[in-house]
Short mmCIF file of C-alpha atoms and ligand atoms in Angstrom, two decimals:
data_model
loop_
_atom_site.label_atom_id
_atom_site.label_comp_id
_atom_site.label_asym_id
_atom_site.label_seq_id
_atom_site.Cartn_x
_atom_site.Cartn_y
_atom_site.Cartn_z
CA UNK A 1 109.89 92.84 105.14
CA UNK A 2 109.10 91.68 108.69
CA UNK A 3 105.99 93.37 110.54
CA UNK A 4 106.21 93.69 114.25
CA UNK A 5 103.73 94.70 116.79
CA UNK A 6 105.26 94.18 120.16
CA UNK A 7 108.60 95.30 121.78
CA UNK A 8 109.74 91.78 122.25
CA UNK A 9 109.21 90.92 118.57
CA UNK A 10 111.02 94.34 117.63
CA UNK A 11 114.10 93.58 119.71
CA UNK A 12 114.57 90.04 118.32
CA UNK A 13 114.11 91.36 114.71
CA UNK A 14 116.53 94.37 115.36
CA UNK A 15 119.04 91.82 116.65
CA UNK A 16 119.08 90.00 113.59
CA UNK A 17 119.52 93.18 111.38
CA UNK A 18 122.28 94.34 113.48
CA UNK A 19 124.56 91.37 112.84
CA UNK A 20 127.93 92.38 111.31
CA UNK A 21 127.60 95.89 112.27
CA UNK A 22 124.78 96.78 109.87
CA UNK A 23 123.70 100.34 109.78
CA UNK A 24 120.09 101.11 110.49
CA UNK A 25 117.81 103.91 109.64
CA UNK A 26 114.65 104.81 111.12
CA UNK A 27 111.71 106.51 109.27
CA UNK A 28 108.90 107.17 111.59
CA UNK A 29 105.42 107.81 109.98
CA UNK A 30 101.79 107.84 110.91
CA UNK A 31 101.00 105.80 107.88
CA UNK A 32 98.41 106.74 105.10
CA UNK A 33 101.57 106.73 103.05
CA UNK A 34 102.57 108.78 99.86
CA UNK A 35 105.49 110.00 97.91
CA UNK A 36 106.81 112.13 100.73
CA UNK A 37 107.13 109.30 103.04
CA UNK A 38 108.45 106.96 100.16
CA UNK A 39 111.13 109.78 99.35
CA UNK A 40 112.29 109.52 103.18
CA UNK A 41 112.54 105.79 102.87
CA UNK A 42 114.65 106.05 99.58
CA UNK A 43 116.99 108.29 101.27
CA UNK A 44 117.38 106.18 104.18
CA UNK A 45 117.90 102.99 102.06
CA UNK A 46 120.81 104.90 100.33
CA UNK A 47 122.62 105.79 103.55
CA UNK A 48 122.06 102.69 105.69
CA UNK A 49 122.05 98.87 105.41
CA UNK A 50 118.44 98.35 106.65
CA UNK A 51 115.55 100.76 106.88
CA UNK A 52 113.21 100.41 109.86
CA UNK A 53 110.04 102.11 109.36
CA UNK A 54 107.39 102.77 111.87
CA UNK A 55 103.70 103.33 111.75
CA UNK A 56 101.96 104.72 114.76
CA UNK A 57 98.95 107.19 114.89
CA UNK A 58 100.19 108.78 118.12
CA UNK A 59 97.42 109.92 120.41
CA UNK A 60 99.44 112.16 122.26
CA UNK A 61 99.95 114.40 119.58
CA UNK A 62 96.45 115.16 118.66
CA UNK A 63 94.42 117.52 120.52
CA UNK A 64 90.98 116.87 121.92
CA UNK A 65 89.15 118.42 119.12
CA UNK A 66 91.54 117.06 116.33
CA UNK A 67 91.10 114.33 113.76
CA UNK A 68 92.58 111.20 115.62
CA UNK A 69 89.65 109.23 114.94
CA UNK A 70 89.29 110.37 111.41
CA UNK A 71 93.01 110.19 110.59
CA UNK A 72 93.27 107.82 107.41
CA UNK A 73 94.48 104.26 108.35
CA UNK A 74 95.48 101.70 105.48
CA UNK A 75 97.80 99.22 106.89
CA UNK A 76 97.79 96.75 104.15
CA UNK A 77 98.59 99.39 101.63
CA UNK A 78 101.06 100.95 103.67
CA UNK A 79 102.84 97.58 104.41
CA UNK A 80 102.84 96.73 100.59
CA UNK A 81 104.46 100.17 99.57
CA UNK A 82 107.24 99.79 102.27
CA UNK A 83 107.89 96.36 101.13
CA UNK A 84 108.22 97.41 97.73
CA UNK A 85 110.82 100.05 98.67
CA UNK A 86 113.01 97.70 100.35
CA UNK A 87 112.08 98.31 104.12
CA UNK A 88 113.54 95.45 106.20
CA UNK A 89 111.24 96.11 109.31
CA UNK A 90 108.00 97.67 109.91
CA UNK A 91 107.17 98.59 113.45
CA UNK A 92 103.36 99.03 113.99
CA UNK A 93 102.72 99.21 117.92
CA UNK A 94 99.20 99.65 119.00
CA UNK A 95 98.47 102.42 121.56
CA UNK A 96 98.68 100.09 124.42
CA UNK A 97 101.94 98.81 123.26
CA UNK A 98 103.38 102.42 123.13
CA UNK A 99 101.51 103.76 126.30
CA UNK A 100 100.93 100.77 128.74
CA UNK A 101 98.56 101.33 131.66
CA UNK A 102 100.48 103.77 134.25
CA UNK A 103 102.41 105.61 131.46
CA UNK A 104 103.36 108.94 133.09
CA UNK A 105 106.20 110.62 131.20
CA UNK A 106 106.01 113.55 128.99
CA UNK A 107 109.09 115.05 126.94
CA UNK A 108 108.93 118.84 126.53
CA UNK A 109 111.35 120.79 124.28
CA UNK A 110 111.32 124.56 125.27
CA UNK A 111 111.67 127.28 122.87
CA UNK A 112 111.17 125.90 119.44
CA UNK A 113 108.06 123.93 120.44
CA UNK A 114 106.28 127.27 121.64
CA UNK A 115 105.29 129.57 118.72
CA UNK A 116 103.76 128.66 115.25
CA UNK A 117 102.10 125.28 115.46
CA UNK A 118 103.01 124.89 119.08
CA UNK A 119 100.69 127.80 119.94
CA UNK A 120 97.92 126.71 117.64
CA UNK A 121 98.02 123.04 119.03
CA UNK A 122 98.74 123.19 122.61
CA UNK A 123 100.64 119.85 123.70
CA UNK A 124 101.13 118.74 120.01
CA UNK A 125 104.95 118.73 120.21
CA UNK A 126 105.07 117.38 123.80
CA UNK A 127 103.33 114.45 122.19
CA UNK A 128 105.57 114.41 119.24
CA UNK A 129 108.89 114.64 121.30
CA UNK A 130 107.51 111.75 123.77
CA UNK A 131 106.67 109.25 121.05
CA UNK A 132 110.09 110.03 119.04
CA UNK A 133 112.10 109.72 122.07
CA UNK A 134 110.44 106.17 122.52
CA UNK A 135 110.99 105.36 118.97
CA UNK A 136 114.73 106.28 119.16
CA UNK A 137 115.22 104.03 122.46
CA UNK A 138 113.15 101.25 121.05
CA UNK A 139 115.00 100.86 117.54
CA UNK A 140 118.34 102.61 118.50
CA UNK A 141 118.83 103.56 115.08
CA UNK A 142 122.16 105.07 113.60
CA UNK A 143 120.10 107.84 111.78
CA UNK A 144 116.50 108.80 111.50
CA UNK A 145 114.88 110.58 108.53
CA UNK A 146 112.20 113.52 108.83
CA UNK A 147 110.43 115.65 106.26
CA UNK A 148 111.04 119.48 106.18
CA UNK A 149 107.18 119.44 105.60
CA UNK A 150 106.91 119.48 109.20
CA UNK A 151 109.83 121.99 109.59
CA UNK A 152 109.02 123.08 113.45
CA UNK A 153 108.73 119.18 114.19
CA UNK A 154 112.15 118.64 112.78
CA UNK A 155 113.83 121.63 114.78
CA UNK A 156 111.93 120.14 118.07
CA UNK A 157 113.42 116.65 117.21
CA UNK A 158 116.94 118.13 116.43
CA UNK A 159 116.85 120.14 119.79
CA UNK A 160 115.67 117.12 121.73
CA UNK A 161 118.28 114.87 120.17
CA UNK A 162 121.20 117.29 121.05
CA UNK A 163 120.07 117.97 124.72
CA UNK A 164 119.29 114.30 125.36
CA UNK A 165 122.37 112.87 123.72
CA UNK A 166 120.42 110.62 121.45
CA UNK A 167 122.96 110.99 118.77
CA UNK A 168 126.74 111.26 118.88
CA UNK A 169 128.23 114.75 118.99
CA UNK A 170 129.03 116.25 115.64
CA UNK A 171 127.24 113.41 113.75
CA UNK A 172 124.30 114.78 111.88
CA UNK A 173 122.00 111.70 112.36
CA UNK A 174 118.81 113.57 112.15
CA UNK A 175 118.41 113.91 108.53
CA UNK A 176 115.88 116.49 107.03
CA UNK A 177 114.42 115.84 103.70
CA UNK A 178 113.03 118.49 101.56
CA UNK A 179 109.20 118.66 101.03
CA UNK A 180 107.65 116.68 98.28
CA UNK A 181 104.91 118.40 96.24
CA UNK A 182 102.11 117.51 93.97
CA UNK A 183 102.44 118.85 90.35
CA UNK A 184 100.59 122.16 91.29
CA UNK A 185 102.83 122.63 94.08
CA UNK A 186 101.01 121.45 97.11
CA UNK A 187 102.86 119.99 99.60
CA UNK A 188 101.98 116.17 99.75
CA UNK A 189 100.27 115.19 102.99
CA UNK A 190 98.18 112.59 104.45
CA UNK A 191 95.44 115.10 105.35
CA UNK A 192 95.10 116.21 101.77
CA UNK A 193 92.70 113.37 101.13
CA UNK A 194 90.14 115.14 103.38
CA UNK A 195 89.89 117.85 100.55
CA UNK A 196 86.82 117.84 98.29
CA UNK A 197 87.96 118.22 94.55
CA UNK A 198 87.24 122.24 94.92
CA UNK A 199 89.09 122.53 98.15
CA UNK A 200 91.91 120.45 96.37
CA UNK A 201 92.11 122.99 93.55
CA UNK A 202 91.95 125.82 95.78
CA UNK A 203 94.63 124.30 98.10
CA UNK A 204 97.26 124.80 95.39
CA UNK A 205 96.90 128.65 96.21
CA UNK A 206 98.85 128.31 99.32
CA UNK A 207 102.17 127.43 97.93
CA UNK A 208 101.70 129.73 94.91
CA UNK A 209 101.00 132.61 97.52
CA UNK A 210 103.89 131.84 99.52
CA UNK A 211 106.22 131.82 96.56
CA UNK A 212 105.12 135.47 95.83
CA UNK A 213 105.43 136.50 99.31
CA UNK A 214 108.94 135.04 99.26
CA UNK A 215 109.75 137.05 96.02
CA UNK A 216 108.52 140.29 97.52
CA UNK A 217 110.57 139.64 100.76
CA UNK A 218 113.63 138.86 98.78
CA UNK A 219 113.16 141.92 96.64
CA UNK A 220 113.07 144.08 99.81
CA UNK A 221 109.46 144.64 100.56
CA UNK A 222 108.43 145.26 104.27
CA UNK A 223 107.99 141.74 105.71
CA UNK A 224 104.92 142.92 107.92
CA UNK A 225 102.99 144.01 104.77
CA UNK A 226 104.07 140.96 102.72
CA UNK A 227 102.66 138.59 105.40
CA UNK A 228 99.38 140.63 105.68
CA UNK A 229 99.07 140.29 101.93
CA UNK A 230 99.81 136.61 102.13
CA UNK A 231 97.40 136.06 104.60
CA UNK A 232 94.76 138.04 102.39
CA UNK A 233 95.41 135.90 99.39
CA UNK A 234 95.21 132.74 101.17
CA UNK A 235 91.68 133.70 102.32
CA UNK A 236 90.63 135.14 99.00
CA UNK A 237 91.73 131.96 97.46
CA UNK A 238 89.10 130.07 99.65
CA UNK A 239 90.82 129.06 102.67
CA UNK A 240 88.54 129.71 105.73
CA UNK A 241 91.38 130.84 108.24
CA UNK A 242 94.84 131.32 108.59
CA UNK A 243 96.55 130.15 111.71
CA UNK A 244 99.68 131.90 111.23
CA UNK A 245 101.92 133.25 108.46
CA UNK A 246 105.23 134.09 109.56
CA UNK A 247 109.15 134.61 108.59
CA UNK A 248 111.36 132.84 111.17
CA UNK A 249 115.01 132.33 111.69
CA UNK A 250 115.39 128.81 110.25
CA UNK A 251 117.13 127.40 113.18
CA UNK A 252 115.59 129.05 116.16
CA UNK A 253 112.43 129.73 114.49
CA UNK A 254 112.19 132.95 116.37
CA UNK A 255 110.10 135.47 114.28
CA UNK A 256 111.96 137.91 112.02
CA UNK A 257 110.82 141.22 111.23
CA UNK A 258 113.24 141.63 108.33
CA UNK A 259 115.58 139.40 106.16
CA UNK A 260 119.12 139.25 107.73
CA UNK A 261 122.28 137.11 106.66
CA UNK A 262 121.02 133.87 108.58
CA UNK A 263 118.96 131.24 106.87
CA UNK A 264 115.26 132.19 107.08
CA UNK A 265 111.97 130.36 106.72
CA UNK A 266 108.35 131.27 105.62
CA UNK A 267 105.85 129.08 107.55
CA UNK A 268 102.09 129.05 107.10
CA UNK A 269 99.22 127.01 108.80
CA UNK A 270 95.82 127.58 107.33
CA UNK A 271 92.48 125.78 107.08
CA UNK A 272 90.32 124.91 104.23
CA UNK A 273 86.75 123.90 105.37
CA UNK A 274 87.79 121.62 108.28
CA UNK A 275 91.33 120.57 107.22
CA UNK A 276 94.37 122.26 108.46
CA UNK A 277 97.21 122.44 106.03
CA UNK A 278 100.72 123.51 106.64
CA UNK A 279 103.78 124.64 104.57
CA UNK A 280 106.95 126.31 104.62
CA UNK A 281 109.77 127.36 102.24
CA UNK A 282 113.23 128.64 102.59
CA UNK A 283 113.75 132.46 102.29
CA UNK A 284 116.83 134.68 101.54
CA UNK A 285 119.64 134.89 99.12
CA UNK A 286 121.26 131.55 100.14
CA UNK A 287 117.86 129.66 100.04
CA UNK A 288 118.87 127.18 102.58
P1 AMP B 301 103.48 111.78 109.11
O1 AMP B 301 103.26 110.41 108.54
O2 AMP B 301 102.58 112.82 108.48
O3 AMP B 301 103.74 111.85 110.68
O4 AMP B 301 104.91 111.96 108.42
C1 AMP B 301 106.10 111.12 108.65
C2 AMP B 301 107.24 111.68 107.97
O5 AMP B 301 107.26 111.86 106.68
C3 AMP B 301 107.69 112.96 108.85
O6 AMP B 301 108.84 113.15 108.94
C4 AMP B 301 107.07 114.33 107.63
O7 AMP B 301 107.77 115.45 107.89
C5 AMP B 301 107.49 113.39 106.58
N1 AMP B 301 106.74 113.88 105.52
C6 AMP B 301 105.23 113.98 105.46
N2 AMP B 301 104.80 114.56 104.38
C7 AMP B 301 105.97 114.96 103.54
C8 AMP B 301 106.29 115.53 102.24
N3 AMP B 301 105.34 116.11 101.46
N4 AMP B 301 107.61 115.64 101.78
C9 AMP B 301 108.55 115.26 102.64
N5 AMP B 301 108.42 114.59 103.87
C10 AMP B 301 106.96 114.46 104.34
#
């Protein structure tokens, strides 16, 4: 595995990988890697000739009072994990390589960016869309892999890719990978390491309460009542607040007052101590 930190090095390395028409997959991350990230890498390896992974803690997707400085960083351990998974190229730009002095452009995706985490974290998805568009332009991958763990992010990226012709029409080159969970059901996240042992135990109540809510909704219970009960259950389990608990159309992320024929998703963001956790699960007979 080659590690590159400048655009010039990246371009040279990519030219070498592309020889003979090899297909390149991109796996963007912010590092502090866990099995969730490595699952994306494995999927990418299975579908492409070379995997390019990026590690960049993107300052533009953190709000002024968020955890940018505290965000876990473990570059040597991350590189070793990626190398062991057969990644060909690791792209780890510093902030000045990604956003040189005078950087003035922001990409904003209307609609899917606006509710849920977009409402709770103003500017977050503009930061995500801007950096992901840059990564696409820098690497020019044939396909890119993202986790359903960040379901709204995946919807934002799919919309941007369609609107800005990042991928060929009718080719699903943005590939979503189901959420990888700990044995007790908690979605893996780099932020789980902020949790104290007591908080870590309590956090498993989130996916449990979500599964109960889904059973209620699928069983015909009134959605608004189920969501209120879900919020109360999360707080009773030891969370300090719930940013949102919503049933949404799985494609548009528009809120749903009732389950219809289209694929739906239950999405939650809640805080335990200072740590904000998100999770989402499919809802409905098709469970898509
Ligand atoms: P991050 O480093 O948190 O920005 O995540 C990088 C990529 O890994 C994103 O596409 C995430 O959605 C994905 N990811 C993070 N956690 C998980 C997980 N538990 N299961 C599947 N994908 C994940």
